[in-house]
Amino acid sequence: MADQLRFDDQVVVVTGAGGGLGKAYCLFFASRGASVVVNDLGGSFKGEGTSHKAADVVVNEIKAAGGKAVANYDSVENGDKIIETAIKAFGRIDVLINNAGILRDISFKNMKDQDWDLIFKVHVKGAYKCARAAWPYFRKQKYGRVINTASAAGLFGNFGQTNYS
């Protein structure tokens, strides 16, 4: 087997990490030696409500496999709190994966400003707030990576997802 790419001594923050691809990113990086901050507000796919369960399940799975992880339950609108979790727990941040996302499926004709605004606040401004909070640490370390995720619906669009694409 070829040598695996390792992330030993690196800290990875993943937003929207309580399930789906976010969870997969966390498990992958942890399996390759990274310490992981599992961020998930715990709300529904519509962005409603909160719960610690989703993030805690991922953290427990990483720890059960021998990895290092902590949970963060803040909204990506509070990116500074998410990044501060990494600094307090592990002393640094090396990789930020902006993966948090919600849906507000509604036809353009019926869309309200708050439907548009909530998607923008999570997907665009949330990614900005997290990257902006990580930036001073990246500069000080002279190293850092930001990975922004997107879906095919964001690239090609779907009915009811004007605000998403």
mmCIF file with all atom_site columns, C-alpha atoms in Angstrom:
data_model
loop_
_atom_site.group_PDB
_atom_site.id
_atom_site.type_symbol
_atom_site.label_atom_id
_atom_site.label_alt_id
_atom_site.label_comp_id
_atom_site.label_asym_id
_atom_site.label_entity_id
_atom_site.label_seq_id
_atom_site.pdbx_PDB_ins_code
_atom_site.Cartn_x
_atom_site.Cartn_y
_atom_site.Cartn_z
_atom_site.occupancy
_atom_site.B_iso_or_equiv
_atom_site.pdbx_formal_charge
_atom_site.auth_seq_id
_atom_site.auth_comp_id
_atom_site.auth_asym_id
_atom_site.auth_atom_id
_atom_site.pdbx_PDB_model_num
ATOM 1   C CA . MET A 1 1   ? 0.000   0.000  0.000   1.00 0.00 ? 1   MET A CA 1
ATOM 2   C CA . ALA A 1 2   ? 1.234   3.487  -0.833  1.00 0.00 ? 2   ALA A CA 1
ATOM 3   C CA . ASP A 1 3   ? 2.107   5.870  1.963   1.00 0.00 ? 3   ASP A CA 1
ATOM 4   C CA . GLN A 1 4   ? -0.924  7.728  3.256   1.00 0.00 ? 4   GLN A CA 1
ATOM 5   C CA . LEU A 1 5   ? -1.070  11.479 3.519   1.00 0.00 ? 5   LEU A CA 1
ATOM 6   C CA . ARG A 1 6   ? -0.904  12.247 7.252   1.00 0.00 ? 6   ARG A CA 1
ATOM 7   C CA . PHE A 1 7   ? -2.138  15.183 9.312   1.00 0.00 ? 7   PHE A CA 1
ATOM 8   C CA . ASP A 1 8   ? -0.348  14.440 12.576  1.00 0.00 ? 8   ASP A CA 1
ATOM 9   C CA . ASP A 1 9   ? -0.008  17.497 14.846  1.00 0.00 ? 9   ASP A CA 1
ATOM 10  C CA . GLN A 1 10  ? -2.483  19.439 12.708  1.00 0.00 ? 10  GLN A CA 1
ATOM 11  C CA . VAL A 1 11  ? -5.836  20.798 13.834  1.00 0.00 ? 11  VAL A CA 1
ATOM 12  C CA . VAL A 1 12  ? -8.826  20.678 11.509  1.00 0.00 ? 12  VAL A CA 1
ATOM 13  C CA . VAL A 1 13  ? -12.084 22.570 12.089  1.00 0.00 ? 13  VAL A CA 1
ATOM 14  C CA . VAL A 1 14  ? -15.127 21.289 10.204  1.00 0.00 ? 14  VAL A CA 1
ATOM 15  C CA . THR A 1 15  ? -18.408 23.229 10.238  1.00 0.00 ? 15  THR A CA 1
ATOM 16  C CA . GLY A 1 16  ? -21.668 21.409 9.642   1.00 0.00 ? 16  GLY A CA 1
ATOM 17  C CA . ALA A 1 17  ? -19.941 18.270 10.873  1.00 0.00 ? 17  ALA A CA 1
ATOM 18  C CA . GLY A 1 18  ? -22.764 16.431 12.641  1.00 0.00 ? 18  GLY A CA 1
ATOM 19  C CA . GLY A 1 19  ? -23.655 14.240 9.676   1.00 0.00 ? 19  GLY A CA 1
ATOM 20  C CA . GLY A 1 20  ? -23.222 13.594 5.980   1.00 0.00 ? 20  GLY A CA 1
ATOM 21  C CA . LEU A 1 21  ? -20.074 14.883 4.314   1.00 0.00 ? 21  LEU A CA 1
ATOM 22  C CA . GLY A 1 22  ? -19.063 16.975 7.339   1.00 0.00 ? 22  GLY A CA 1
ATOM 23  C CA . LYS A 1 23  ? -18.959 13.863 9.499   1.00 0.00 ? 23  LYS A CA 1
ATOM 24  C CA . ALA A 1 24  ? -17.015 12.022 6.788   1.00 0.00 ? 24  ALA A CA 1
ATOM 25  C CA . TYR A 1 25  ? -14.434 14.833 6.663   1.00 0.00 ? 25  TYR A CA 1
ATOM 26  C CA . CYS A 1 26  ? -14.008 14.666 10.448  1.00 0.00 ? 26  CYS A CA 1
ATOM 27  C CA . LEU A 1 27  ? -13.572 10.900 10.491  1.00 0.00 ? 27  LEU A CA 1
ATOM 28  C CA . PHE A 1 28  ? -11.124 11.016 7.588   1.00 0.00 ? 28  PHE A CA 1
ATOM 29  C CA . PHE A 1 29  ? -8.864  13.698 9.066   1.00 0.00 ? 29  PHE A CA 1
ATOM 30  C CA . ALA A 1 30  ? -8.961  12.067 12.507  1.00 0.00 ? 30  ALA A CA 1
ATOM 31  C CA . SER A 1 31  ? -8.027  8.703  10.969  1.00 0.00 ? 31  SER A CA 1
ATOM 32  C CA . ARG A 1 32  ? -4.983  10.412 9.464   1.00 0.00 ? 32  ARG A CA 1
ATOM 33  C CA . GLY A 1 33  ? -3.815  11.852 12.788  1.00 0.00 ? 33  GLY A CA 1
ATOM 34  C CA . ALA A 1 34  ? -5.444  15.293 12.945  1.00 0.00 ? 34  ALA A CA 1
ATOM 35  C CA . SER A 1 35  ? -7.106  16.722 16.021  1.00 0.00 ? 35  SER A CA 1
ATOM 36  C CA . VAL A 1 36  ? -10.614 17.746 14.999  1.00 0.00 ? 36  VAL A CA 1
ATOM 37  C CA . VAL A 1 37  ? -13.114 20.393 16.068  1.00 0.00 ? 37  VAL A CA 1
ATOM 38  C CA . VAL A 1 38  ? -16.556 19.035 15.192  1.00 0.00 ? 38  VAL A CA 1
ATOM 39  C CA . ASN A 1 39  ? -18.842 22.044 14.748  1.00 0.00 ? 39  ASN A CA 1
ATOM 40  C CA . ASP A 1 40  ? -22.556 21.521 14.415  1.00 0.00 ? 40  ASP A CA 1
ATOM 41  C CA . LEU A 1 41  ? -25.396 23.711 15.631  1.00 0.00 ? 41  LEU A CA 1
ATOM 42  C CA . GLY A 1 42  ? -27.577 20.618 15.715  1.00 0.00 ? 42  GLY A CA 1
ATOM 43  C CA . GLY A 1 43  ? -30.503 22.211 13.933  1.00 0.00 ? 43  GLY A CA 1
ATOM 44  C CA . SER A 1 44  ? -32.690 20.704 11.271  1.00 0.00 ? 44  SER A CA 1
ATOM 45  C CA . PHE A 1 45  ? -31.732 20.835 7.597   1.00 0.00 ? 45  PHE A CA 1
ATOM 46  C CA . LYS A 1 46  ? -33.980 23.916 7.471   1.00 0.00 ? 46  LYS A CA 1
ATOM 47  C CA . GLY A 1 47  ? -31.806 25.664 10.053  1.00 0.00 ? 47  GLY A CA 1
ATOM 48  C CA . GLU A 1 48  ? -34.305 25.379 12.882  1.00 0.00 ? 48  GLU A CA 1
ATOM 49  C CA . GLY A 1 49  ? -33.568 24.382 16.479  1.00 0.00 ? 49  GLY A CA 1
ATOM 50  C CA . THR A 1 50  ? -30.366 23.246 18.165  1.00 0.00 ? 50  THR A CA 1
ATOM 51  C CA . SER A 1 51  ? -29.025 20.039 19.711  1.00 0.00 ? 51  SER A CA 1
ATOM 52  C CA . HIS A 1 52  ? -25.631 18.858 20.915  1.00 0.00 ? 52  HIS A CA 1
ATOM 53  C CA . LYS A 1 53  ? -26.302 15.258 19.905  1.00 0.00 ? 53  LYS A CA 1
ATOM 54  C CA . ALA A 1 54  ? -25.054 15.331 16.298  1.00 0.00 ? 54  ALA A CA 1
ATOM 55  C CA . ALA A 1 55  ? -21.636 16.810 17.131  1.00 0.00 ? 55  ALA A CA 1
ATOM 56  C CA . ASP A 1 56  ? -21.255 14.654 20.242  1.00 0.00 ? 56  ASP A CA 1
ATOM 57  C CA . VAL A 1 57  ? -21.868 11.446 18.277  1.00 0.00 ? 57  VAL A CA 1
ATOM 58  C CA . VAL A 1 58  ? -19.053 12.325 15.853  1.00 0.00 ? 58  VAL A CA 1
ATOM 59  C CA . VAL A 1 59  ? -16.667 13.303 18.674  1.00 0.00 ? 59  VAL A CA 1
ATOM 60  C CA . ASN A 1 60  ? -17.379 10.041 20.501  1.00 0.00 ? 60  ASN A CA 1
ATOM 61  C CA . GLU A 1 61  ? -16.782 8.022  17.324  1.00 0.00 ? 61  GLU A CA 1
ATOM 62  C CA . ILE A 1 62  ? -13.422 9.721  16.770  1.00 0.00 ? 62  ILE A CA 1
ATOM 63  C CA . LYS A 1 63  ? -12.372 9.184  20.387  1.00 0.00 ? 63  LYS A CA 1
ATOM 64  C CA . ALA A 1 64  ? -13.492 5.532  20.304  1.00 0.00 ? 64  ALA A CA 1
ATOM 65  C CA . ALA A 1 65  ? -11.135 5.031  17.348  1.00 0.00 ? 65  ALA A CA 1
ATOM 66  C CA . GLY A 1 66  ? -8.255  6.572  19.324  1.00 0.00 ? 66  GLY A CA 1
ATOM 67  C CA . GLY A 1 67  ? -8.426  10.060 17.845  1.00 0.00 ? 67  GLY A CA 1
ATOM 68  C CA . LYS A 1 68  ? -8.657  13.529 19.352  1.00 0.00 ? 68  LYS A CA 1
ATOM 69  C CA . ALA A 1 69  ? -11.770 15.645 18.932  1.00 0.00 ? 69  ALA A CA 1
ATOM 70  C CA . VAL A 1 70  ? -13.881 18.276 20.654  1.00 0.00 ? 70  VAL A CA 1
ATOM 71  C CA . ALA A 1 71  ? -17.351 19.543 19.867  1.00 0.00 ? 71  ALA A CA 1
ATOM 72  C CA . ASN A 1 72  ? -18.486 23.080 19.195  1.00 0.00 ? 72  ASN A CA 1
ATOM 73  C CA . TYR A 1 73  ? -22.176 23.970 18.955  1.00 0.00 ? 73  TYR A CA 1
ATOM 74  C CA . ASP A 1 74  ? -22.017 27.589 17.775  1.00 0.00 ? 74  ASP A CA 1
ATOM 75  C CA . SER A 1 75  ? -23.586 28.966 14.623  1.00 0.00 ? 75  SER A CA 1
ATOM 76  C CA . VAL A 1 76  ? -21.144 29.743 11.823  1.00 0.00 ? 76  VAL A CA 1
ATOM 77  C CA . GLU A 1 77  ? -22.313 33.327 12.212  1.00 0.00 ? 77  GLU A CA 1
ATOM 78  C CA . ASN A 1 78  ? -20.134 33.232 15.345  1.00 0.00 ? 78  ASN A CA 1
ATOM 79  C CA . GLY A 1 79  ? -17.009 32.023 13.560  1.00 0.00 ? 79  GLY A CA 1
ATOM 80  C CA . ASP A 1 80  ? -14.740 33.510 16.211  1.00 0.00 ? 80  ASP A CA 1
ATOM 81  C CA . LYS A 1 81  ? -16.218 31.176 18.845  1.00 0.00 ? 81  LYS A CA 1
ATOM 82  C CA . ILE A 1 82  ? -15.686 28.144 16.627  1.00 0.00 ? 82  ILE A CA 1
ATOM 83  C CA . ILE A 1 83  ? -12.050 28.991 15.946  1.00 0.00 ? 83  ILE A CA 1
ATOM 84  C CA . GLU A 1 84  ? -11.496 29.843 19.621  1.00 0.00 ? 84  GLU A CA 1
ATOM 85  C CA . THR A 1 85  ? -12.565 26.287 20.465  1.00 0.00 ? 85  THR A CA 1
ATOM 86  C CA . ALA A 1 86  ? -9.659  24.987 18.364  1.00 0.00 ? 86  ALA A CA 1
ATOM 87  C CA . ILE A 1 87  ? -7.195  27.378 19.985  1.00 0.00 ? 87  ILE A CA 1
ATOM 88  C CA . LYS A 1 88  ? -8.329  26.563 23.530  1.00 0.00 ? 88  LYS A CA 1
ATOM 89  C CA . ALA A 1 89  ? -8.426  22.799 22.974  1.00 0.00 ? 89  ALA A CA 1
ATOM 90  C CA . PHE A 1 90  ? -5.400  22.281 20.733  1.00 0.00 ? 90  PHE A CA 1
ATOM 91  C CA . GLY A 1 91  ? -3.449  25.552 20.613  1.00 0.00 ? 91  GLY A CA 1
ATOM 92  C CA . ARG A 1 92  ? -3.711  26.103 16.866  1.00 0.00 ? 92  ARG A CA 1
ATOM 93  C CA . ILE A 1 93  ? -5.743  25.706 13.678  1.00 0.00 ? 93  ILE A CA 1
ATOM 94  C CA . ASP A 1 94  ? -4.302  24.398 10.411  1.00 0.00 ? 94  ASP A CA 1
ATOM 95  C CA . VAL A 1 95  ? -7.302  23.582 8.233   1.00 0.00 ? 95  VAL A CA 1
ATOM 96  C CA . LEU A 1 96  ? -10.799 25.080 8.126   1.00 0.00 ? 96  LEU A CA 1
ATOM 97  C CA . ILE A 1 97  ? -13.487 23.239 6.188   1.00 0.00 ? 97  ILE A CA 1
ATOM 98  C CA . ASN A 1 98  ? -16.540 25.459 5.661   1.00 0.00 ? 98  ASN A CA 1
ATOM 99  C CA . ASN A 1 99  ? -19.211 22.823 5.192   1.00 0.00 ? 99  ASN A CA 1
ATOM 100 C CA . ALA A 1 100 ? -22.227 24.150 7.122   1.00 0.00 ? 100 ALA A CA 1
ATOM 101 C CA . GLY A 1 101 ? -25.379 24.476 5.090   1.00 0.00 ? 101 GLY A CA 1
ATOM 102 C CA . ILE A 1 102 ? -29.151 24.589 5.304   1.00 0.00 ? 102 ILE A CA 1
ATOM 103 C CA . LEU A 1 103 ? -32.064 24.451 2.881   1.00 0.00 ? 103 LEU A CA 1
ATOM 104 C CA . ARG A 1 104 ? -34.942 26.819 2.311   1.00 0.00 ? 104 ARG A CA 1
ATOM 105 C CA . ASP A 1 105 ? -36.614 25.190 -0.692  1.00 0.00 ? 105 ASP A CA 1
ATOM 106 C CA . ILE A 1 106 ? -39.232 27.548 -2.026  1.00 0.00 ? 106 ILE A CA 1
ATOM 107 C CA . SER A 1 107 ? -40.098 28.783 -5.497  1.00 0.00 ? 107 SER A CA 1
ATOM 108 C CA . PHE A 1 108 ? -38.740 32.188 -6.413  1.00 0.00 ? 108 PHE A CA 1
ATOM 109 C CA . LYS A 1 109 ? -42.282 33.521 -6.769  1.00 0.00 ? 109 LYS A CA 1
ATOM 110 C CA . ASN A 1 110 ? -43.027 32.643 -3.119  1.00 0.00 ? 110 ASN A CA 1
ATOM 111 C CA . MET A 1 111 ? -39.624 33.450 -1.634  1.00 0.00 ? 111 MET A CA 1
ATOM 112 C CA . LYS A 1 112 ? -39.446 35.974 1.180   1.00 0.00 ? 112 LYS A CA 1
ATOM 113 C CA . ASP A 1 113 ? -36.450 38.093 2.095   1.00 0.00 ? 113 ASP A CA 1
ATOM 114 C CA . GLN A 1 114 ? -35.810 36.021 5.227   1.00 0.00 ? 114 GLN A CA 1
ATOM 115 C CA . ASP A 1 115 ? -35.603 32.832 3.092   1.00 0.00 ? 115 ASP A CA 1
ATOM 116 C CA . TRP A 1 116 ? -32.894 34.457 0.994   1.00 0.00 ? 116 TRP A CA 1
ATOM 117 C CA . ASP A 1 117 ? -31.124 36.063 3.952   1.00 0.00 ? 117 ASP A CA 1
ATOM 118 C CA . LEU A 1 118 ? -30.854 32.903 6.063   1.00 0.00 ? 118 LEU A CA 1
ATOM 119 C CA . ILE A 1 119 ? -29.158 30.951 3.263   1.00 0.00 ? 119 ILE A CA 1
ATOM 120 C CA . PHE A 1 120 ? -26.769 33.850 2.674   1.00 0.00 ? 120 PHE A CA 1
ATOM 121 C CA . LYS A 1 121 ? -25.987 34.163 6.414   1.00 0.00 ? 121 LYS A CA 1
ATOM 122 C CA . VAL A 1 122 ? -25.078 30.483 6.753   1.00 0.00 ? 122 VAL A CA 1
ATOM 123 C CA . HIS A 1 123 ? -23.481 29.632 3.405   1.00 0.00 ? 123 HIS A CA 1
ATOM 124 C CA . VAL A 1 124 ? -21.683 32.857 2.512   1.00 0.00 ? 124 VAL A CA 1
ATOM 125 C CA . LYS A 1 125 ? -21.329 35.012 5.591   1.00 0.00 ? 125 LYS A CA 1
ATOM 126 C CA . GLY A 1 126 ? -20.746 31.989 7.846   1.00 0.00 ? 126 GLY A CA 1
ATOM 127 C CA . ALA A 1 127 ? -17.853 30.824 5.671   1.00 0.00 ? 127 ALA A CA 1
ATOM 128 C CA . TYR A 1 128 ? -16.451 34.357 5.712   1.00 0.00 ? 128 TYR A CA 1
ATOM 129 C CA . LYS A 1 129 ? -16.798 34.712 9.504   1.00 0.00 ? 129 LYS A CA 1
ATOM 130 C CA . CYS A 1 130 ? -14.985 31.430 10.153  1.00 0.00 ? 130 CYS A CA 1
ATOM 131 C CA . ALA A 1 131 ? -12.205 32.156 7.651   1.00 0.00 ? 131 ALA A CA 1
ATOM 132 C CA . ARG A 1 132 ? -11.827 35.684 8.988   1.00 0.00 ? 132 ARG A CA 1
ATOM 133 C CA . ALA A 1 133 ? -11.466 34.349 12.551  1.00 0.00 ? 133 ALA A CA 1
ATOM 134 C CA . ALA A 1 134 ? -8.883  31.748 11.465  1.00 0.00 ? 134 ALA A CA 1
ATOM 135 C CA . TRP A 1 135 ? -6.840  34.177 9.361   1.00 0.00 ? 135 TRP A CA 1
ATOM 136 C CA . PRO A 1 136 ? -4.736  35.774 12.152  1.00 0.00 ? 136 PRO A CA 1
ATOM 137 C CA . TYR A 1 137 ? -3.656  32.317 13.328  1.00 0.00 ? 137 TYR A CA 1
ATOM 138 C CA . PHE A 1 138 ? -2.795  31.233 9.788   1.00 0.00 ? 138 PHE A CA 1
ATOM 139 C CA . ARG A 1 139 ? -0.667  34.352 9.317   1.00 0.00 ? 139 ARG A CA 1
ATOM 140 C CA . LYS A 1 140 ? 1.117   33.906 12.630  1.00 0.00 ? 140 LYS A CA 1
ATOM 141 C CA . GLN A 1 141 ? 1.838   30.242 11.820  1.00 0.00 ? 141 GLN A CA 1
ATOM 142 C CA . LYS A 1 142 ? 2.698   31.085 8.199   1.00 0.00 ? 142 LYS A CA 1
ATOM 143 C CA . TYR A 1 143 ? 0.411   28.211 7.288   1.00 0.00 ? 143 TYR A CA 1
ATOM 144 C CA . GLY A 1 144 ? -3.285  27.507 6.953   1.00 0.00 ? 144 GLY A CA 1
ATOM 145 C CA . ARG A 1 145 ? -5.815  26.090 4.543   1.00 0.00 ? 145 ARG A CA 1
ATOM 146 C CA . VAL A 1 146 ? -9.457  26.987 3.911   1.00 0.00 ? 146 VAL A CA 1
ATOM 147 C CA . ILE A 1 147 ? -11.678 24.530 2.065   1.00 0.00 ? 147 ILE A CA 1
ATOM 148 C CA . ASN A 1 148 ? -15.135 25.757 1.047   1.00 0.00 ? 148 ASN A CA 1
ATOM 149 C CA . THR A 1 149 ? -17.597 23.078 0.020   1.00 0.00 ? 149 THR A CA 1
ATOM 150 C CA . ALA A 1 150 ? -20.482 23.366 -2.423  1.00 0.00 ? 150 ALA A CA 1
ATOM 151 C CA . SER A 1 151 ? -23.096 21.045 -3.812  1.00 0.00 ? 151 SER A CA 1
ATOM 152 C CA . ALA A 1 152 ? -24.206 20.366 -7.349  1.00 0.00 ? 152 ALA A CA 1
ATOM 153 C CA . ALA A 1 153 ? -27.412 22.276 -6.543  1.00 0.00 ? 153 ALA A CA 1
ATOM 154 C CA . GLY A 1 154 ? -25.277 25.304 -5.768  1.00 0.00 ? 154 GLY A CA 1
ATOM 155 C CA . LEU A 1 155 ? -23.550 25.020 -9.118  1.00 0.00 ? 155 LEU A CA 1
ATOM 156 C CA . PHE A 1 156 ? -26.382 23.958 -11.416 1.00 0.00 ? 156 PHE A CA 1
ATOM 157 C CA . GLY A 1 157 ? -29.499 24.898 -9.456  1.00 0.00 ? 157 GLY A CA 1
ATOM 158 C CA . ASN A 1 158 ? -32.708 23.043 -8.727  1.00 0.00 ? 158 ASN A CA 1
ATOM 159 C CA . PHE A 1 159 ? -36.329 24.078 -8.585  1.00 0.00 ? 159 PHE A CA 1
ATOM 160 C CA . GLY A 1 160 ? -36.985 25.943 -5.347  1.00 0.00 ? 160 GLY A CA 1
ATOM 161 C CA . GLN A 1 161 ? -33.321 26.650 -4.681  1.00 0.00 ? 161 GLN A CA 1
ATOM 162 C CA . THR A 1 162 ? -32.714 30.061 -6.233  1.00 0.00 ? 162 THR A CA 1
ATOM 163 C CA . ASN A 1 163 ? -31.342 31.268 -2.907  1.00 0.00 ? 163 ASN A CA 1
ATOM 164 C CA . TYR A 1 164 ? -29.108 28.198 -2.663  1.00 0.00 ? 164 TYR A CA 1
ATOM 165 C CA . SER A 1 165 ? -27.492 28.504 -6.068  1.00 0.00 ? 165 SER A CA 1
#
